[in-house]
Coordinates of C-alpha atoms in Angstrom, one line a residue:
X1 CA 35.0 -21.6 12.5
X2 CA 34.3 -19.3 15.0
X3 CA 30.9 -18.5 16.3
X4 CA 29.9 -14.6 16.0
X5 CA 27.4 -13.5 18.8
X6 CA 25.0 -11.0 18.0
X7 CA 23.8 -9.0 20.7
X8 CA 19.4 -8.9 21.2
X9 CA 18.0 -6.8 19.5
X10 CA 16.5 -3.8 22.4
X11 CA 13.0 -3.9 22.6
X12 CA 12.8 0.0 21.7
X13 CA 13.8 -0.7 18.4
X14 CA 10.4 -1.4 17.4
X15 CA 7.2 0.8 18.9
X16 CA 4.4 0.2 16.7
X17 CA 2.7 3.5 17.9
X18 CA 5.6 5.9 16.6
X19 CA 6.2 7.5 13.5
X20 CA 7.8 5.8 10.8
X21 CA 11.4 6.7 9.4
X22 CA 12.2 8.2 6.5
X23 CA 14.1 5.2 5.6
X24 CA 10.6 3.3 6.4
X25 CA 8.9 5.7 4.2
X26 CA 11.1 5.5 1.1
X27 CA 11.2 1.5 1.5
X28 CA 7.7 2.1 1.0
X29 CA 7.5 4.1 -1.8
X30 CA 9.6 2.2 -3.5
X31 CA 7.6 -1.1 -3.0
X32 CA 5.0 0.8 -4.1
X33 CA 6.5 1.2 -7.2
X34 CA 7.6 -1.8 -7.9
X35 CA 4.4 -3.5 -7.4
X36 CA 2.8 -1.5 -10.3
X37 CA 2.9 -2.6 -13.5
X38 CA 5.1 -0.3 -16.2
X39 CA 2.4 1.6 -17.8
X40 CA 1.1 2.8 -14.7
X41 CA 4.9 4.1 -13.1
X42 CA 4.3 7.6 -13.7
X43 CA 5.3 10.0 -10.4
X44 CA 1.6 11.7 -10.7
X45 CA -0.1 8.3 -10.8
X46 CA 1.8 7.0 -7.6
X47 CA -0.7 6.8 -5.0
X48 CA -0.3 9.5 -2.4
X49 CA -1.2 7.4 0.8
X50 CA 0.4 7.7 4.3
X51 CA 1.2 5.9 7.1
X52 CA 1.4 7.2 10.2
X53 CA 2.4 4.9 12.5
X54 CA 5.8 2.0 12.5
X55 CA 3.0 -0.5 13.0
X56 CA 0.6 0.6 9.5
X57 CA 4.8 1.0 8.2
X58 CA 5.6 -2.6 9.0
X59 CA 1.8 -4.0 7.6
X60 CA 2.1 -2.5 4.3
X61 CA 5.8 -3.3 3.3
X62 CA 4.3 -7.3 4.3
X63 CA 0.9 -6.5 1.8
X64 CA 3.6 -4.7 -1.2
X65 CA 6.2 -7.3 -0.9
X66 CA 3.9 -10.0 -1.1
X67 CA 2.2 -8.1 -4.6
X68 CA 5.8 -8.2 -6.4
X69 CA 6.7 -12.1 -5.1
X70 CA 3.4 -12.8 -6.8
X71 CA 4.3 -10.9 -9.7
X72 CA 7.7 -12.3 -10.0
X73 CA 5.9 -15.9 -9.8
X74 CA 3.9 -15.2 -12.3
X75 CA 6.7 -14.5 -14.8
X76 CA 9.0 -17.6 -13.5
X77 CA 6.3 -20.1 -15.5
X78 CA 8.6 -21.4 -17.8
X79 CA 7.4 -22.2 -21.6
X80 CA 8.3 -25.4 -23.7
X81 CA 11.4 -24.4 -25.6
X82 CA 10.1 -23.7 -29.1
X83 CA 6.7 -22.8 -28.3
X84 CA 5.7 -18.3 -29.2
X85 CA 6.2 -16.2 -26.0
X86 CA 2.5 -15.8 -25.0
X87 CA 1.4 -12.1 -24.4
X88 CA -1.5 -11.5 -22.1
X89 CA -2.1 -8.1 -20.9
X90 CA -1.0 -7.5 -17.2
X91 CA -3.4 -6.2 -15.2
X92 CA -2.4 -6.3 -11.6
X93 CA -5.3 -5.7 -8.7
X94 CA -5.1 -2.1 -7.4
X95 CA -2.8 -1.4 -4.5
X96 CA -4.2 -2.6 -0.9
X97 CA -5.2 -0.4 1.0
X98 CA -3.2 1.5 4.2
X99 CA -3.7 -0.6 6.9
X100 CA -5.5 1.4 9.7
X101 CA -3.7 3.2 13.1
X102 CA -3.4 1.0 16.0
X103 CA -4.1 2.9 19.2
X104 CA -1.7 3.7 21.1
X105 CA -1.3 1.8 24.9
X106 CA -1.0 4.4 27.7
X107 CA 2.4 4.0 29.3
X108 CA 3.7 2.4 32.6
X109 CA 4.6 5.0 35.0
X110 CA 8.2 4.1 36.7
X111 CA 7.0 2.5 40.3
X112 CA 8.2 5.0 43.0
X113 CA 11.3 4.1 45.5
X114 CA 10.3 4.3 48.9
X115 CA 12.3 7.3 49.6
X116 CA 9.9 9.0 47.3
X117 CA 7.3 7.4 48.5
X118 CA 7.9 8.6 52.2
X119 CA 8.3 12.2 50.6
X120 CA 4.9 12.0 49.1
X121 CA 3.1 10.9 52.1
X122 CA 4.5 14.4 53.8

């Protein structure tokens, strides 16, 4: 078989203090639908919650996944074959809340080359 390199990712792909995506936004919005139960998926009763920053983005996609893996587990319990489906009512914890804004790191400036050094010092 032959081996497939994939190249590094670039480390600009990822800047915790810029805005999220819109890609990043729906992913949310979506998780955060999926993590409610059914009698609470109504657009009005969506919570209306932002994040601001790729960083908050990244930390609440971890917290929402993790609500509808525990969900799904939840469901997965398996019942003796024979035995009445047991109802209980769901009632899931509220949605966590937005993770808060990081601040952000001032920025490096480029050193200077000596030729502009040498024109500074003039």
């Amino acid at each position: 078989m032959a081996v497939i390199k994939v190249p590094k990712t670039p480390k600009r792909a990822f800047d915790k203090n810029r805005r999220p995506s819109a890609l990043l936004l729906d992913q949310i919005a979506h998780l955060e639908w999926a993590a409610l139960p059914a009698s609470q998926r109504k657009p009005h009763q969506l919570p209306k919650r932002k994040v601001k920053t790729e960083a908050q983005a990244a930390e609440r996609v971890g917290q929402l996944t993790a609500l509808v893996l525990e969900a799904k587990a939840a469901e997965a319990v398996e019942l003796p074959v024979g035995a009445p489906p047991v109802v209980t009512p769901v009632t899931l914890p509220p949605l966590p809340r937005v993770p808060p804004a990081t601040r952000p790191t001032k920025r490096r400036r480029k050193p200077r080359t000596k030729a502009a050094k040498r024109r500074a010092r003039r």
